[in-house]
Coordinates of C-alpha atoms in Angstrom, one line a residue:
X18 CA -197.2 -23.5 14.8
X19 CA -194.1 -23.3 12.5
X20 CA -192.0 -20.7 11.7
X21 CA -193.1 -21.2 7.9
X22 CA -196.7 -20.4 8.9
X23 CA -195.5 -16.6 10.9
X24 CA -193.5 -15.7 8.2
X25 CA -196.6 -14.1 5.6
X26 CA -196.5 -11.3 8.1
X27 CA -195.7 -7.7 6.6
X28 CA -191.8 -6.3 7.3
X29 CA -192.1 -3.7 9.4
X30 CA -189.4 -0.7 9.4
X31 CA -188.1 0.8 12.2
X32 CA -189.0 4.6 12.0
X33 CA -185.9 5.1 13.9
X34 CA -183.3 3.8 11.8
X35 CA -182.6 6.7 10.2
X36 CA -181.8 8.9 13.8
X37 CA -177.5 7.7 13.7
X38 CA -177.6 8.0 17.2
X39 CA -179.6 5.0 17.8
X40 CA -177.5 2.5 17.6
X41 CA -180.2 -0.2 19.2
X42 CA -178.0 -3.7 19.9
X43 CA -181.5 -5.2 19.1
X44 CA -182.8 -3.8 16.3
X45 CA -180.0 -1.3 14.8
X46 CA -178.0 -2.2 11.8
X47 CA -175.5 -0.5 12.3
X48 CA -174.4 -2.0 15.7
X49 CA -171.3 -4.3 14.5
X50 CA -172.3 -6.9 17.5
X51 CA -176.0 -6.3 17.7
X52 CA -178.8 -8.7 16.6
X53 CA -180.0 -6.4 13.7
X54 CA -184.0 -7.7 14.5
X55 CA -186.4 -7.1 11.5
X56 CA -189.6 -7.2 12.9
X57 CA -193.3 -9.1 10.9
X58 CA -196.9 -7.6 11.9
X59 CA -198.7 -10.9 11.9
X60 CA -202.1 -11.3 10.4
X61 CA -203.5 -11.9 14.1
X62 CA -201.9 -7.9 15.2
X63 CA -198.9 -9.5 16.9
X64 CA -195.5 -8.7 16.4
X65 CA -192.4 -11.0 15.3
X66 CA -188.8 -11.3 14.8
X67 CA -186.6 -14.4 13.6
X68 CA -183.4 -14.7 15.0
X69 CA -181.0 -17.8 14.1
X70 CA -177.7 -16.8 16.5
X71 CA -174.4 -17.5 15.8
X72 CA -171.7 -19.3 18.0
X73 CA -170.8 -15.6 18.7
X74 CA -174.0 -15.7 21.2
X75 CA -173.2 -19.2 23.1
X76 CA -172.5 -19.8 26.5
X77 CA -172.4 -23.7 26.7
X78 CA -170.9 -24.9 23.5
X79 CA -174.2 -24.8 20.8
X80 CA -176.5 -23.1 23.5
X81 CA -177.5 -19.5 23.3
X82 CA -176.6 -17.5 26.3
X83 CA -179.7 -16.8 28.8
X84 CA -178.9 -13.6 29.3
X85 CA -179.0 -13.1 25.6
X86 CA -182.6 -14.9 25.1
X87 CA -183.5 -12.1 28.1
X88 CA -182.4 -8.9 25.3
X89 CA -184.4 -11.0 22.7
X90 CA -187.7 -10.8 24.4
X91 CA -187.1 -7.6 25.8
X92 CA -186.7 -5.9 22.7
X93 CA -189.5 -7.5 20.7
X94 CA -191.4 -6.4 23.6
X95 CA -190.4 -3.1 23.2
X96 CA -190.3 -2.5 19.8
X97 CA -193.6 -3.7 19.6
X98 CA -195.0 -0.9 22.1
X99 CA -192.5 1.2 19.7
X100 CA -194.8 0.6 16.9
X101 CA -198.3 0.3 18.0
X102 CA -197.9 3.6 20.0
X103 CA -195.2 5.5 18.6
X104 CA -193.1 5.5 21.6
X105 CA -190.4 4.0 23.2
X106 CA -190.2 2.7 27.1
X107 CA -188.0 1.3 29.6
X108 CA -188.2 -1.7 30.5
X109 CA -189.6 -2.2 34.4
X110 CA -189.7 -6.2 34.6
X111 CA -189.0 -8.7 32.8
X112 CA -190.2 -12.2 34.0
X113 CA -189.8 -15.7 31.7
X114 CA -189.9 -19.2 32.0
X115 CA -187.3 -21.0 29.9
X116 CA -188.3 -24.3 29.2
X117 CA -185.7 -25.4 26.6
X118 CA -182.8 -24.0 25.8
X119 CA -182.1 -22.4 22.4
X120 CA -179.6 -23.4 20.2
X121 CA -177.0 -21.5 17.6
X122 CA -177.9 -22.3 14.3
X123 CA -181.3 -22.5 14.5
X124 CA -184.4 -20.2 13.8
X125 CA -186.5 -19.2 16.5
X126 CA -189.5 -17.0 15.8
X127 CA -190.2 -14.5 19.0
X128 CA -193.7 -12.8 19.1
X129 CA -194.7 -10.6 21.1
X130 CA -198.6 -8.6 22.1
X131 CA -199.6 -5.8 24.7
X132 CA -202.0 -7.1 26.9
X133 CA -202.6 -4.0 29.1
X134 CA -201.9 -0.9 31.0
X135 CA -202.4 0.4 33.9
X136 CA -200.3 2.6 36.8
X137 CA -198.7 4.5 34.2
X138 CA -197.1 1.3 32.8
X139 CA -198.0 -1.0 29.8
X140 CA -197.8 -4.5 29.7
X141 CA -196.7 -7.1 27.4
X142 CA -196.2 -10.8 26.9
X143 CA -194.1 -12.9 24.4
X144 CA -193.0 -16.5 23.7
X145 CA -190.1 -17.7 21.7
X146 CA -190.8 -20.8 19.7
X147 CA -188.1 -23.3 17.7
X148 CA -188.5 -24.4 14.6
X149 CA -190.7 -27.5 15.1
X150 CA -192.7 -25.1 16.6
X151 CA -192.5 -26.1 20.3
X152 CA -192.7 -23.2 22.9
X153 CA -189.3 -22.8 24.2
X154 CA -189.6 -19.6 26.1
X155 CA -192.6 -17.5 27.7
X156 CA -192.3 -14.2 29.0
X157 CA -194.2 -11.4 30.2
X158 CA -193.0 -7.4 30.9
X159 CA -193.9 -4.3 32.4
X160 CA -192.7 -0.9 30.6
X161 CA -192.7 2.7 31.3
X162 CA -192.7 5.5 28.7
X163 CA -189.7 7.2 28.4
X164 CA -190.3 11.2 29.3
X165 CA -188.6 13.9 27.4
X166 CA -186.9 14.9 30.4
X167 CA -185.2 11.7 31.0
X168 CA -184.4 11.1 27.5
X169 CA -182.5 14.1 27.3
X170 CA -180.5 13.8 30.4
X171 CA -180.3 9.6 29.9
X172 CA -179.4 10.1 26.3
X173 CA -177.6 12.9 26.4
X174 CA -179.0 14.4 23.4
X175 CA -177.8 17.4 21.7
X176 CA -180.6 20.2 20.7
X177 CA -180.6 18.5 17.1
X178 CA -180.9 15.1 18.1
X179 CA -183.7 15.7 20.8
X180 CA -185.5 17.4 18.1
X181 CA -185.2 14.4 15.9
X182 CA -186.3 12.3 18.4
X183 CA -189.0 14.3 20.5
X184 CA -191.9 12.4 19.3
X185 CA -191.6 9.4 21.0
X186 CA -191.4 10.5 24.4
X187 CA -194.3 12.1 26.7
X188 CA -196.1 9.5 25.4
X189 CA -198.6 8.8 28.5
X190 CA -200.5 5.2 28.5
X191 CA -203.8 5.9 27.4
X192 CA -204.9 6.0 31.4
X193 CA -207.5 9.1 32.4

């Protein structure tokens, strides 16, 4: 499918973006050298950004660094757990196949879906796909809620900020 045909999805905001101390290299705008993700909810439930990199992201000349495709999917994963459930995780794993490389200058549309939960974790998948379409990455991840404990000792939040913020942590994954 083309990038044309995900982009009638709804623009999501980032509840978050308003805390200044998250200064997400994903999704933040205010991170100078971040990739300032706007995330779609797709008709279908799952969640996408578009990303076209700049140079600035290239290992070999033209080709987007791997380890940068890697914070891509990650944070799409994430941020969609983010905003289905309110809460933000850790990522656990992060497994992919990268069957063509991506290229700056280009759009690639990256969507992501949970696809279960289950020893205190929540799982996701996601693919990132060019602009003719094709599949050029697959991935899945594992995730852990973020406790309020480790937050505030992680984060180093102050009493304000953790107050800000408390909300999306304790979160459990909806196991009994």
């Amino acid at each position: 499918m083309s990038l044309a045909a995900h982009s009638t999805g709804e623009e999501v905001e980032f509840p978050w973006h308003a805390e200044p101390s998250f200064n997400c290299f994903g999704c933040s705008p205010r991170n100078p050298v971040g990739l300032k993700l706007k995330m779609r909810r797709l008709p279908d439930g799952d969640y996408a950004a578009e990303t076209v990199f700049s140079a600035d992201y290239a290992s070999y000349p033209g080709i987007v660094h791997g380890g940068i495709v890697h914070v891509l999917l990650d944070e799409v994963m994430g941020d969609t757990l983010a905003l289905v459930h309110g809460m933000l995780a850790f990522s656990v794993t992060l497994r992919s196949k990268m069957l063509l490389p991506l290229r700056v200058g280009l759009p690639y549309l990256t969507t992501a879906r949970i696809t279960g939960r289950g020893n205190g974790v929540l799982h996701t998948e996601a693919e990132i796909t060019g602009p003719d379409g094709e599949v050029h990455v697959m991935a899945s991840g594992t995730f852990q809620p973020i406790r309020a404990e480790q937050a505030r000792n992680l984060m180093e939040l102050d009493e304000a900020t953790f107050g800000r913020v408390r909300h999306y942590f304790d979160h459990g994954t909806g196991e009994s």
